[in-house]
Structures are given as C-alpha cells and as structure tokens.
XYZ file of C-alpha atoms in Angstrom:
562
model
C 65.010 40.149 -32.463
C 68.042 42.343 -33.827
C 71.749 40.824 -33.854
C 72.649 44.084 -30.955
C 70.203 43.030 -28.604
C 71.275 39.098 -29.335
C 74.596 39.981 -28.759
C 73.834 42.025 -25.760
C 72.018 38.706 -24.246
C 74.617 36.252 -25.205
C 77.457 39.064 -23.115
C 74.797 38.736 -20.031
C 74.645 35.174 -20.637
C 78.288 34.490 -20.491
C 78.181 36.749 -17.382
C 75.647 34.717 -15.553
C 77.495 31.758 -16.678
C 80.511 32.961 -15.158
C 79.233 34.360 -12.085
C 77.138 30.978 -11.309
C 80.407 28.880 -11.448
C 82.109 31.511 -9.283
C 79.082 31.243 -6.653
C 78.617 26.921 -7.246
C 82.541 26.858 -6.900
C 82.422 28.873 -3.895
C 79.458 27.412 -1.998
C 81.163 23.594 -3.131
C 84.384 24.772 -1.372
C 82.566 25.636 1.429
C 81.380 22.060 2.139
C 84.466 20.212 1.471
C 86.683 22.466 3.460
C 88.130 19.781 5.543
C 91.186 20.405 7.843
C 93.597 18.565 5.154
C 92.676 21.040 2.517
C 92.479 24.166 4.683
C 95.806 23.126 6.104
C 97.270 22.436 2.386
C 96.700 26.147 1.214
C 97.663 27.564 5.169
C 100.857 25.682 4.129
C 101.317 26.915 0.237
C 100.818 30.377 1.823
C 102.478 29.845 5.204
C 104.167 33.547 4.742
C 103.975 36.520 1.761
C 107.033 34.972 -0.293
C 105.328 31.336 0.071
C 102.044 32.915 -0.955
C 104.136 35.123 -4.164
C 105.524 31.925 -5.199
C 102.234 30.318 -5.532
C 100.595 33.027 -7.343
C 104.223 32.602 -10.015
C 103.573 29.007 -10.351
C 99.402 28.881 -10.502
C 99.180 31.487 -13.513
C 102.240 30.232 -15.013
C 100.319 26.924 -15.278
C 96.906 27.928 -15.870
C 98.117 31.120 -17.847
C 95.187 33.611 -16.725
C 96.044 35.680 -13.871
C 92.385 36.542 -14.180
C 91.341 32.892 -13.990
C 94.219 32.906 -10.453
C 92.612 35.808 -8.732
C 88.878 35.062 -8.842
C 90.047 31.138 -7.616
C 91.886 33.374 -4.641
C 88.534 35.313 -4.218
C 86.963 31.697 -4.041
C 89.185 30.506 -1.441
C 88.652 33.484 0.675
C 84.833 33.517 -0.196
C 84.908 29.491 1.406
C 87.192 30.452 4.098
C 89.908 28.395 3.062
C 92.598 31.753 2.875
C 92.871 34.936 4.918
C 92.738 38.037 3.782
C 96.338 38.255 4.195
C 97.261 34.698 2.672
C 95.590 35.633 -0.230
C 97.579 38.895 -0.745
C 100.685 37.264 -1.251
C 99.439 34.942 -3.743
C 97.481 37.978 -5.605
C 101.117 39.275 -5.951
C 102.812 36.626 -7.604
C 99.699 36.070 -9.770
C 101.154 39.877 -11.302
C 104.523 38.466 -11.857
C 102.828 35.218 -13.225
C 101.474 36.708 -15.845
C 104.437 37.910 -17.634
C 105.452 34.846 -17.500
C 102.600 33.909 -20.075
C 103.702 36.682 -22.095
C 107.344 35.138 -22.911
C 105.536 31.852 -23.062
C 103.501 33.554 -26.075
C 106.445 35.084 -27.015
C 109.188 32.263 -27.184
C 106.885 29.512 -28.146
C 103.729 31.213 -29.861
C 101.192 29.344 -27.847
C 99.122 29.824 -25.194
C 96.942 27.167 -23.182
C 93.923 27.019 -23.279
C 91.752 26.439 -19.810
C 88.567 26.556 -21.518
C 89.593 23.304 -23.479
C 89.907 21.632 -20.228
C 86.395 22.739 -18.904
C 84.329 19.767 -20.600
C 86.293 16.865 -19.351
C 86.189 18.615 -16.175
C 82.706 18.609 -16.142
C 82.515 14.984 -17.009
C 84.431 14.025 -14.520
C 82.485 16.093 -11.632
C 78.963 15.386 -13.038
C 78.823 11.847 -12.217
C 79.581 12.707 -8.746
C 77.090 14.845 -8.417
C 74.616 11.938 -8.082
C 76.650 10.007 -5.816
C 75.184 8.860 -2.357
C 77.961 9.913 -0.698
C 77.556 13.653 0.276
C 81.438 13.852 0.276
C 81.396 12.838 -3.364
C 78.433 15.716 -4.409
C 80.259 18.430 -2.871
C 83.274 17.692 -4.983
C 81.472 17.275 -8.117
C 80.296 20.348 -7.605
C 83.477 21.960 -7.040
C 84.582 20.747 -10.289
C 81.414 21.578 -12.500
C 81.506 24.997 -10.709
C 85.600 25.057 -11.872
C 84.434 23.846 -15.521
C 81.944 26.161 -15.514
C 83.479 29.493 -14.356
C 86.778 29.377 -16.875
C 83.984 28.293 -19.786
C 82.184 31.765 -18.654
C 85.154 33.370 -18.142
C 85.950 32.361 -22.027
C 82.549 33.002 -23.150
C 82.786 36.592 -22.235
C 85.991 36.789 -23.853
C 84.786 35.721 -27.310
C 81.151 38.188 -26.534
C 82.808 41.371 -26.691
C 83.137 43.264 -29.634
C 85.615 42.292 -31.352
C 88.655 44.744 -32.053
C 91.378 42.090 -31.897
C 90.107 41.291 -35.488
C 90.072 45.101 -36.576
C 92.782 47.017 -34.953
C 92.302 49.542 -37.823
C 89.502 50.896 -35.471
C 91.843 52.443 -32.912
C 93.918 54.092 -35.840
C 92.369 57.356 -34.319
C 94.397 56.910 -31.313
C 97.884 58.304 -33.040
C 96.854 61.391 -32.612
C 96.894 61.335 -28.903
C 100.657 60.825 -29.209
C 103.642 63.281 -27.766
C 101.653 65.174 -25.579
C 104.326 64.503 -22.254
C 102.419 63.228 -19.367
C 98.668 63.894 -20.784
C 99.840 61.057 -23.770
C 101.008 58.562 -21.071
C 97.188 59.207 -18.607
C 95.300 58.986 -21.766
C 96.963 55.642 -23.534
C 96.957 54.380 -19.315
C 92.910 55.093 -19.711
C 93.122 53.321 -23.207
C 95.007 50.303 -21.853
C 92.129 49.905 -19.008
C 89.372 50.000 -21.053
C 90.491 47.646 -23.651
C 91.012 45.110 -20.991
C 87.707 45.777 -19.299
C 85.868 45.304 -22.386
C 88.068 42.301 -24.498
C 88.323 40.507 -20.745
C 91.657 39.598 -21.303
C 95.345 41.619 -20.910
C 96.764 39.115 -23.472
C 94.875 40.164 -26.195
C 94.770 43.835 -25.155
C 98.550 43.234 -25.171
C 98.622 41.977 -28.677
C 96.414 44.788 -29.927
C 99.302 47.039 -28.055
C 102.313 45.793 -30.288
C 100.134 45.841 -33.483
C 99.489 49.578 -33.267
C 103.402 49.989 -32.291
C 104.440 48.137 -35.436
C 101.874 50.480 -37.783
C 103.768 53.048 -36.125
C 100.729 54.460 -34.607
C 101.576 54.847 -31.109
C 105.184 55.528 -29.522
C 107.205 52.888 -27.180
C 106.247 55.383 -24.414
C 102.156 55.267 -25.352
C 102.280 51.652 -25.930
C 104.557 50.919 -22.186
C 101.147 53.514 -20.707
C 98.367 50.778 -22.340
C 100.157 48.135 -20.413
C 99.769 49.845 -17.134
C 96.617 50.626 -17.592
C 95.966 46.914 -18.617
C 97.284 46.020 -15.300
C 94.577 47.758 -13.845
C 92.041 46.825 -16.159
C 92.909 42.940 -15.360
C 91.472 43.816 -11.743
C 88.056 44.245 -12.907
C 87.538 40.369 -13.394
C 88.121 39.318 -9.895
C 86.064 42.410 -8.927
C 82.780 41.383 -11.018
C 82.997 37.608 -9.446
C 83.563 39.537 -6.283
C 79.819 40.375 -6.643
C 78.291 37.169 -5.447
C 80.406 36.786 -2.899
C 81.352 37.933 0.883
C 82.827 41.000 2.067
C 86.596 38.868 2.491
C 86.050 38.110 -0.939
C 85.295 41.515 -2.238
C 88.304 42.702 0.171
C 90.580 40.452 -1.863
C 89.368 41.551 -4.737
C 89.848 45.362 -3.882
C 93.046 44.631 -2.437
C 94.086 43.365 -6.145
C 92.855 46.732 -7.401
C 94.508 49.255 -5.054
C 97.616 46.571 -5.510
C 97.987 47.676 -9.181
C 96.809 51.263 -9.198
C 99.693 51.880 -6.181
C 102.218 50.011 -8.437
C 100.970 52.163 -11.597
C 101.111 55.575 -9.756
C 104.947 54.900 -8.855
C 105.911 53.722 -12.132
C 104.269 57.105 -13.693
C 106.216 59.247 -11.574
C 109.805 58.121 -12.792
C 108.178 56.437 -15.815
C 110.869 58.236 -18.624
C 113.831 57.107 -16.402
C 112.667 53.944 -15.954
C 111.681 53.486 -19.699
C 115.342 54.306 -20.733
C 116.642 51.967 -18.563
C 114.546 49.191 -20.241
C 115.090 50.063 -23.385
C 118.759 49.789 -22.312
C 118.313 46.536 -21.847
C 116.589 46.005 -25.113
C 119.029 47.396 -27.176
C 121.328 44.914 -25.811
C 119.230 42.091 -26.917
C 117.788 43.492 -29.990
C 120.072 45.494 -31.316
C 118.329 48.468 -31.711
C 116.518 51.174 -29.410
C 112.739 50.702 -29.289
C 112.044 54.495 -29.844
C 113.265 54.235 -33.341
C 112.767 50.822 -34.701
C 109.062 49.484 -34.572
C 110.536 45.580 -34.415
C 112.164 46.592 -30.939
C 109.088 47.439 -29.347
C 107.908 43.548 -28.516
C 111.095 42.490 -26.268
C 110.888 46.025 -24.846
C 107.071 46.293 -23.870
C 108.013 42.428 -22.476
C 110.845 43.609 -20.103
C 109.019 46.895 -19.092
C 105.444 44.283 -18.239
C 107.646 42.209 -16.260
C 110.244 44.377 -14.333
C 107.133 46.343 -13.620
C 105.474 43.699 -12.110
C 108.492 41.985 -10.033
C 109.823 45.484 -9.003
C 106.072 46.193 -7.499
C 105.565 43.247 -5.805
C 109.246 43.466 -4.170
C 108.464 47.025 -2.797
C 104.645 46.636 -1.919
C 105.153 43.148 -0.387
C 106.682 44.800 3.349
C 102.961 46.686 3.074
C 100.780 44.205 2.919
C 99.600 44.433 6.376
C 98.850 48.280 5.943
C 97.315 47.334 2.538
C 94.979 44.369 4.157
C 93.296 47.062 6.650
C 93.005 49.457 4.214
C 90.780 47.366 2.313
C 89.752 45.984 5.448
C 87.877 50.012 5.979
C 86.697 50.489 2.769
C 84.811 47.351 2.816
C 83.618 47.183 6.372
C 81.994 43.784 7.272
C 78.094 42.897 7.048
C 76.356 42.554 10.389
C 75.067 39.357 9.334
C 78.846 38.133 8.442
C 80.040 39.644 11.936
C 77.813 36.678 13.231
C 79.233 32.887 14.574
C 83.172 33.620 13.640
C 85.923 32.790 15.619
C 87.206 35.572 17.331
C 89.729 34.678 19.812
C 90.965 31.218 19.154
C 93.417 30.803 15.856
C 94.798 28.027 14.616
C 97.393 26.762 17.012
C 96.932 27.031 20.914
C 98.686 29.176 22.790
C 101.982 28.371 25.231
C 100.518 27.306 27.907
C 96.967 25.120 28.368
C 95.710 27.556 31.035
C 95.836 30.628 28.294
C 94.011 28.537 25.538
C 91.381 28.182 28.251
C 91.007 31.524 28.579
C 90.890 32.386 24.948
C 88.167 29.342 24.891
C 86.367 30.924 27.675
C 86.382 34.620 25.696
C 84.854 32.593 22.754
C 82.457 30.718 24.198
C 80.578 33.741 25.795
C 80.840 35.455 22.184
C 79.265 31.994 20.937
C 76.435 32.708 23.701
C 76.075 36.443 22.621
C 75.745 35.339 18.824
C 73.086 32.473 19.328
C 71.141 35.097 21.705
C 71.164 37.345 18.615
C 69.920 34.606 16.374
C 67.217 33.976 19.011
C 66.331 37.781 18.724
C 65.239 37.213 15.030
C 62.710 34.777 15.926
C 61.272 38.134 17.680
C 61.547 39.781 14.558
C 59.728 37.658 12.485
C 56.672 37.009 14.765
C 55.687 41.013 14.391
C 57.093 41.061 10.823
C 54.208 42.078 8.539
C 56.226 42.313 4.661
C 56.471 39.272 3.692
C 60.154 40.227 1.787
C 61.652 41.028 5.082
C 59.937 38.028 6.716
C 61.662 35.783 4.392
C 64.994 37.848 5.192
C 64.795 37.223 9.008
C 64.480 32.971 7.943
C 67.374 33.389 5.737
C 69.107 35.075 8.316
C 68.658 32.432 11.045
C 69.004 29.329 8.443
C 72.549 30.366 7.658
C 72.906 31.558 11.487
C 72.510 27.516 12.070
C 74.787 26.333 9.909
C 77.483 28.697 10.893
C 76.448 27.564 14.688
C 77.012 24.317 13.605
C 80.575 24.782 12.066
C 81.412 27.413 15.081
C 81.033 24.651 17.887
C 82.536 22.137 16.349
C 85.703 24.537 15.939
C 85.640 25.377 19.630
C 85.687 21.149 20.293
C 88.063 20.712 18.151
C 90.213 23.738 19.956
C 89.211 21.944 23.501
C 90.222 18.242 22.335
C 93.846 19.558 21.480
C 93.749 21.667 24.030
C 93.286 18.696 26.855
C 96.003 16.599 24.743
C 98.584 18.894 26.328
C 99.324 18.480 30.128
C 96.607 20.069 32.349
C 95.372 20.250 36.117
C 92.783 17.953 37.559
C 91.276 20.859 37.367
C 91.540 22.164 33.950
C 90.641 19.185 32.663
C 87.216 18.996 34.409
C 87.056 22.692 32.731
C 87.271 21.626 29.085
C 84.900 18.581 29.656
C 82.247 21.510 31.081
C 83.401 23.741 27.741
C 82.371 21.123 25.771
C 79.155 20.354 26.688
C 78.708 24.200 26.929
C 79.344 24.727 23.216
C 77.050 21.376 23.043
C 74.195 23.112 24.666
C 74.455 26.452 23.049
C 74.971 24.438 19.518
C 71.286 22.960 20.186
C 69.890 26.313 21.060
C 70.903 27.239 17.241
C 68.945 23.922 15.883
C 65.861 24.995 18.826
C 65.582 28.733 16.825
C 65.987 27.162 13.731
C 63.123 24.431 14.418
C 60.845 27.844 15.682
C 61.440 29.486 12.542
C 60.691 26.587 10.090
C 57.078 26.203 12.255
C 56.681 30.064 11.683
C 57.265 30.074 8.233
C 54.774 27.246 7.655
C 52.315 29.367 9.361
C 53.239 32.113 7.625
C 52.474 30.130 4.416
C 49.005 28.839 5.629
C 45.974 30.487 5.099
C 44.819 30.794 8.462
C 47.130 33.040 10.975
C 48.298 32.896 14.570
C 45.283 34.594 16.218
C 46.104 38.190 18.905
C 46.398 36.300 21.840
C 48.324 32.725 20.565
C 50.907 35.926 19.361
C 51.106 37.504 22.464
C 51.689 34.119 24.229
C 54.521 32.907 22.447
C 56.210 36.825 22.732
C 55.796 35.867 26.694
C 57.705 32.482 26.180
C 60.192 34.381 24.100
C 60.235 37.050 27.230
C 60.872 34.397 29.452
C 63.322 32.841 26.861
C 65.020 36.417 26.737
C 66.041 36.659 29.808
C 67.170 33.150 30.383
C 69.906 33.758 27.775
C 71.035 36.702 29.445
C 71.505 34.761 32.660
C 73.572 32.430 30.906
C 75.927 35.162 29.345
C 76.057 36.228 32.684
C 77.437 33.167 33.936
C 79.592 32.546 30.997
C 81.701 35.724 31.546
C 81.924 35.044 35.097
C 84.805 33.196 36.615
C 83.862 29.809 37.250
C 83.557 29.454 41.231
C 81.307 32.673 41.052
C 77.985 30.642 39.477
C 75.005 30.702 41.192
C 72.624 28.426 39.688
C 70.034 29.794 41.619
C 68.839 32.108 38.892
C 68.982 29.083 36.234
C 66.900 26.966 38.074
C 64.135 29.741 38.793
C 63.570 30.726 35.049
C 63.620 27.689 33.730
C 61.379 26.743 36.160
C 58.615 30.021 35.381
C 59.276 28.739 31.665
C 58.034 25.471 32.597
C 55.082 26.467 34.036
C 54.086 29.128 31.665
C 54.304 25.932 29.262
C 52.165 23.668 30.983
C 49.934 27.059 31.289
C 50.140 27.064 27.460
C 49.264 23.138 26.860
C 46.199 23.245 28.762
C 45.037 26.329 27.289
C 45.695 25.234 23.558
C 43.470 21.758 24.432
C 40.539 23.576 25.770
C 40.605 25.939 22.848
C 41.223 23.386 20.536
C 37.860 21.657 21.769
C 35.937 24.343 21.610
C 37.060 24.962 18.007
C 38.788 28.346 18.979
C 40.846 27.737 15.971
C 42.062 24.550 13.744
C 43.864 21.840 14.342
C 46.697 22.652 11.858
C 47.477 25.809 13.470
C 47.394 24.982 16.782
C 49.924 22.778 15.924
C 52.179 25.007 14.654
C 51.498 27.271 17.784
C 52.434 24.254 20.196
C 55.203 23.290 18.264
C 56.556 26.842 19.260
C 56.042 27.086 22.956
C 57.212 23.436 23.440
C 60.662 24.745 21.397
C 60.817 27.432 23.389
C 60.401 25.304 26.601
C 62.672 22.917 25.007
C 65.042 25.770 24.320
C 64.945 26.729 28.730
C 66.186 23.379 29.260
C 69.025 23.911 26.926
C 70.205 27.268 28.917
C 69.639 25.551 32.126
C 72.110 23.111 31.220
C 74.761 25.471 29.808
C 74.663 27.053 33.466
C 74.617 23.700 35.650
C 77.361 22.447 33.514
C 79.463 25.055 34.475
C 78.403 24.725 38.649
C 78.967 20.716 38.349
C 82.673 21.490 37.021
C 83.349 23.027 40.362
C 82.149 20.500 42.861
C-alpha cells in the first residue's frame, strides 16, 4: 500500500471518527434530555442577544467556533434548541472567534480541546457500564464529546500540510492588484484553505505569513479572511450529514449567515478597509498598506469588526433567515411524524384555551399513530427485502417518538389542571389523559405487529395466500376503526356517539374468534407449522388487541360527559 492512498484512509478515518462522535453525541443527548437540561439551554438562549452572548463566551472558552457550531447542530439534532435559539448562539460563535485570535495574539497560545478528549473519555467510559440507564446515556454523551473534538483534531493534522510550507502558495502574488477580481479570487483562496486545513486559525496564520513575505497586499490578505469565514461553515455542514433536517437547517443557516455578511462587506470593502487601517495606524504606528509588520493588528481589527458589525445588522433578520433555511431544507415525511404541533412550552392565558390547543394535538397524535398503523400495511405486501426493513425502521422510531409525544401532552394536561378549572374541564383533562394513554398503546400494539412480521419475514417458511389475506381483513377492520376515532376526536365533546365504536370493535372481535378457530383446525391438520402459525396469531390477536385500544379512546371521551 502507497503512503497517498494511506493518507487518503487515515483523512476518511478521522472523518468517520468525527462524524461517529457527532451521531453518539447526538443520539446520547437525545436520551438524557430531561426538562432541567432542556430548560437550562431555553434559558441561556431565552432571546437572540442571550443566545449571541453564549455563542461569545462558549468559543471564547473552548476556542473553536467550529467545535461551537457542530455542538449547536447537536443540540438541535437532540431537540434540546430551536431553530431559532440556535441562531443567536451561531452568531456570537462569529464574534467568539476573534476573540481566539487576540488570545493567540496577546498571549501566543491557544487551548487545546483535543488534550482534554482522553480524560473525558475516562471519565464517561466507566459509565457506560453502569446499571443505571441514566448513568449510560451520559457516558455516552461524554465519549461521543471526547470523541468528536479528537476527530475534529484528527482531520486537522490529515490534511496536507501547507502550514509547514507556505512557500507553496508563493504563486498566489501574482493574483495581486487586479481591483475587485484580486479581492473574489484571494475570498475563493481564503475558503479553500479552510475547507481543506479544517481550521480558520491556521488558515489565518498562513494569511499573515504571505503578508509579511510581501506576497499578497493588506487588501488580498483582509479577502482570505472572508473567505475563511465562509470556509469555517463547512465543518458544521459535514457533521450536519448524520443528522436531521433542524440540524442541517442550523447548519445552513451558519452558511448563508456568513456568505450575507461577506457579500456586504465586499460591496464597501475599500471604505471600510481604510477605516480599519485608520485605526491601526493609531495603534501601530504605521499604515498596513505600506509596512508588512502592520498587517497583523490590522487583519485582527478588520476579522473582528467584521464579525460584530454582521451580527449587529443580521441579528433583527433572524426570523426571515430561519424560514429561509426553513425552504431550502424542507422537512422529511418521516420527521413530520409524532411532533408537537400546537402546544409550546408554557400554557396559554386561560385553562379553557390550553384545552383546546390539547384537543388540536391530540387528534394530530391520532392522525400520526393511524399513519404508523398504515406501515404495518406496507410491509405485509412488501416484497424487497431493503424496503421491508425501511417500513420496521420507520415504525420502531415511530414508537419511540409515540412514546416521548404522549408523555409531552400529560405533562401539558397535569399543568394544565394545576391552574383553576370547571368541574367540567377537569373531568376533560382526566378523559385527555387516558386518550393520549390509549393512543400511546396503539404505538406499542403496531410496534409488537411489526416485530412478529419481521420474524416471519426472517423464517424460512412464509405466511401462506390466505393467512395474508386474513390479517389485511383485520387490518381493514382495524382501518376503519381508527378513522372513527379521529372522527370523534375532532368532534366537540357532547357530539360522540359511541355507537359506531362499539359496532367495529365488536365485527373485530368476531372476525378474531373467526380467526382462532380457523388457525386450530388448520394447525391440526398440519396446514402449516407450528412456528408460523404463531406468528400469524400473534398478529390478529394484536390487531384485536389494538380494537380494544380505539374503543377505549372513544368511550373515554362519552364517559367524560355523563
């Protein structure tokens, strides 16, 4: 094996290893995402200056405003930030930045993260094997911390390596005092650099030598540093990859953040650069278009006036910016699935509107578990096995988000009934709540359907023609129980009939006991095996099981009115 292609796999290596902490990170967050730590970052981002201030501090601390954003994109991948909190702190991770520069600067040091990464890890490890599932999920937010900032350095040091040989851009001189076409091509330059060497720091460095070999011109070198601005987008964007579309919204949103900024500066960029160098002069002594030694305070001021002078104009935008990105990166159907539409954090002013806004969600709760239901559909005719495996996927993380989805609605009803309510309303929210209790169980009914198909599907004997075309009757049946209960959930209450309820459920029943009888006889007569058939009555019992669950959903509702 050559050194390129060694090098080539160590770059994807360092890649993977990055992108795996990201996702571990991520998926960690996800699990540990109690109220106390949801409401901690709600609170550090409570409005856009809260959330700029937070972005100043983090990357001031951890000095990486690449290391800041893809933590951001991690939050918003778990949930933990809106789209909108994170904006905020994506700003101030910008102005952060240059505070690492002076840091550099002034002191002539620069932290290292990657240092930190191993005692991390032995710290999180051990709690990956604790009993306590509270315990895993944090060591696993801590190895996947570790983890992504020792990928994030690892691609760093696997580039090639120009910070050692800046001779190699020598070439670049000659693409000096050409106006506007010098300051687009050293803006191109400045991107690319940072793209490859994964870090605006060093790209930064590699800036000021070529000034002080009088290569490039304060005006080339002050282009580079835009275009490292937008080059230092391209991290957040590549852990982006593993992760949802809020995620990759926050990381476009970081993008479009800097290019907007970038495309302003260009258009006054010679006034603006004789204003800095103003400035410099008054420190230095000297005008950074004629002495080289200038050129490091200048490019300094010029990074961070740029950045705090962006974030003060684009910060009254970021709503406009948020559904920008919000259309270029539309949602996944699959993500569209089990979130909370209507209720927010917070109840409304009086108890009688947060019932309403309960009642709105709770029939979109009912709509999305008839969906997941519709999968099970899907994977009885399903004949690739790829797309088979797609459909489970689909309704295993359906469940879980079920899960988490009505035990936000109780949570909404509890504090909802801690307020002063009606005789009334409160026999409402106890009906809501075993509503969401009963639709929650249909979730864990099409999730116990699809585990017995995929065992079947993983056996070498099938379901035979006719035990398929049974169970697509029960599912029928099934069907169109679910869509009286939406029925009766968007209805006001004193409207339900339960007549409807009980007459389904009851043709579900019997088709059932139809069903048992059936699958004895043909048992004893050897029809087909044992092992099967037990899968097959696992799956019309479900389904049965499921009818009972709907029936309840709509009697709950008639008993709140008696």
């Amino acid at each position: 094996m050559n050194y390129s292609l060694l090098d080539f796999l160590t770059l994807i290596g360092a890649l993977g290893l990055f992108l795996y902490g990201m996702k571990l990170m991520s998926e960690a967050l996800q699990k540990v995402a109690g109220s106390k730590l949801r409401n901690f970052l709600a609170a550090m981002t409570s409005n856009r200056f809260m959330g700029v201030i937070t972005g100043i501090s983090i990357t001031a601390i951890i000095q990486s405003s690449s290391a800041t954003t893809v933590m951001i994109v991690s939050f918003v991948n778990a949930g933990l930030l809106t789209l909108t909190e994170s904006a905020g702190v994506i700003m101030g991770a910008n102005v952060g930045t240059t505070v690492t520069a002076w840091i550099i600067s002034i002191l002539g040091f620069k932290v290292k993260m990657s240092i930190l990464a191993y005692p991390i890890i032995g710290i999180g490890f051990p709690l990956i094997f604790s009993k306590k599932t509270g315990n895993q999920s944090w060591g696993e937010v801590l190895v996947g911390f570790a983890l992504l900032f020792i990928g994030l350095e690892s691609l760093k040091s696997s580039v090639p390596n120009i910070g050692d040989n800046p001779e190699i851009l020598e070439f670049l001189k000659n693409f000096t005092g050409m106006g506007l076409w010098s300051s687009l091509i050293f803006l191109f330059i400045g991107t690319v650099l940072t793209v490859v060497i994964q870090s605006s720091s060093a790209t930064m460095a590699l800036t000021l030598v070529m000034c002080n070999n009088g290569w490039i011109s304060f005006d080339s070198a002050a282009a580079m540093v835009l275009g490292e601005n937008i080059g230092t987008t391209i991290t957040a964007n590549i852990a982006a990859m593993v992760a949802n579309s809020n995620a990759k919204r926050a990381a476009r949103l970081h993008f479009f953040f800097n290019v907007i900024g970038v495309l302003w500066v260009l258009s006054i960029l010679p006034f603006f650069l004789r204003g800095i160098d103003s400035m410099a002069q008054s420190i230095s002594g000297s005008s950074a278009y004629t002495d080289a030694t200038s050129v490091p305070v200048a490019l300094s001021l010029f990074h961070t006036f740029f950045n705090i002078l962006n974030v003060l104009l684009q910060i009254w935008f970021i709503k406009y910016l948020v559904s920008g990105v919000k259309r270029i990166v539309p949602e996944r159907e699959d993500e569209q699935e089990f979130k909370l539409q209507y209720i927010k954090f917070g109840m409304l002013s009086t108890s009688e509107l947060s019932l309403l806004q309960a009642k709105k969600e709770i029939l979109l709760y009912g709509q999305q578990t008839k969906k997941l239901f519709s999968r099970l559909g899907n994977m009885l005719t399903e004949k690739n096995d790829r797309k088979f495996h797609k459909q489970f996927d689909k309704v295993e993380i359906g469940e879980d988000k079920s899960d988490e989805l009505e035990e936000s609605i109780a949570k909404y009803l509890t504090k909802v009934a801690e307020g002063e309510l009606s005789k009334e309303s409160s026999k409402r929210i106890s009906s809501m709540l075993r509503v969401v209790d009963e639709i929650e169980s249909i979730g864990d009914s099409c999730f116990n359907i699809a585990r017995a198909m995929l065992r079947a599907r993983n056996k070498k004997e099938k379901f035979t023609p006719e035990m398929k075309e049974n169970i697509k009757t029960m599912f029928s049946l099934v069907d169109s129980a679910l869509d009286i209960m939406l029925v009766n959930l968007e209805k006001h209450y004193y409207n339900v009939d339960g007549q409807q309820t009980k007459l389904i459920e009851k043709r579900i029943n019997e088709y059932r006991n139809k069903l048992r009888k059936e699958h004895v006889r043909d048992i004893e007569n050897e029809k087909y095996s044992y092992k099967i058939g037990t899968l097959y009555k696992d799956i019309f019992s479900e389904s049965e099981k499921m009818g009972d669950y709907i029936y309840d959903v709509t009697m709950s509702i008639v008993d709140s009115i008696d």
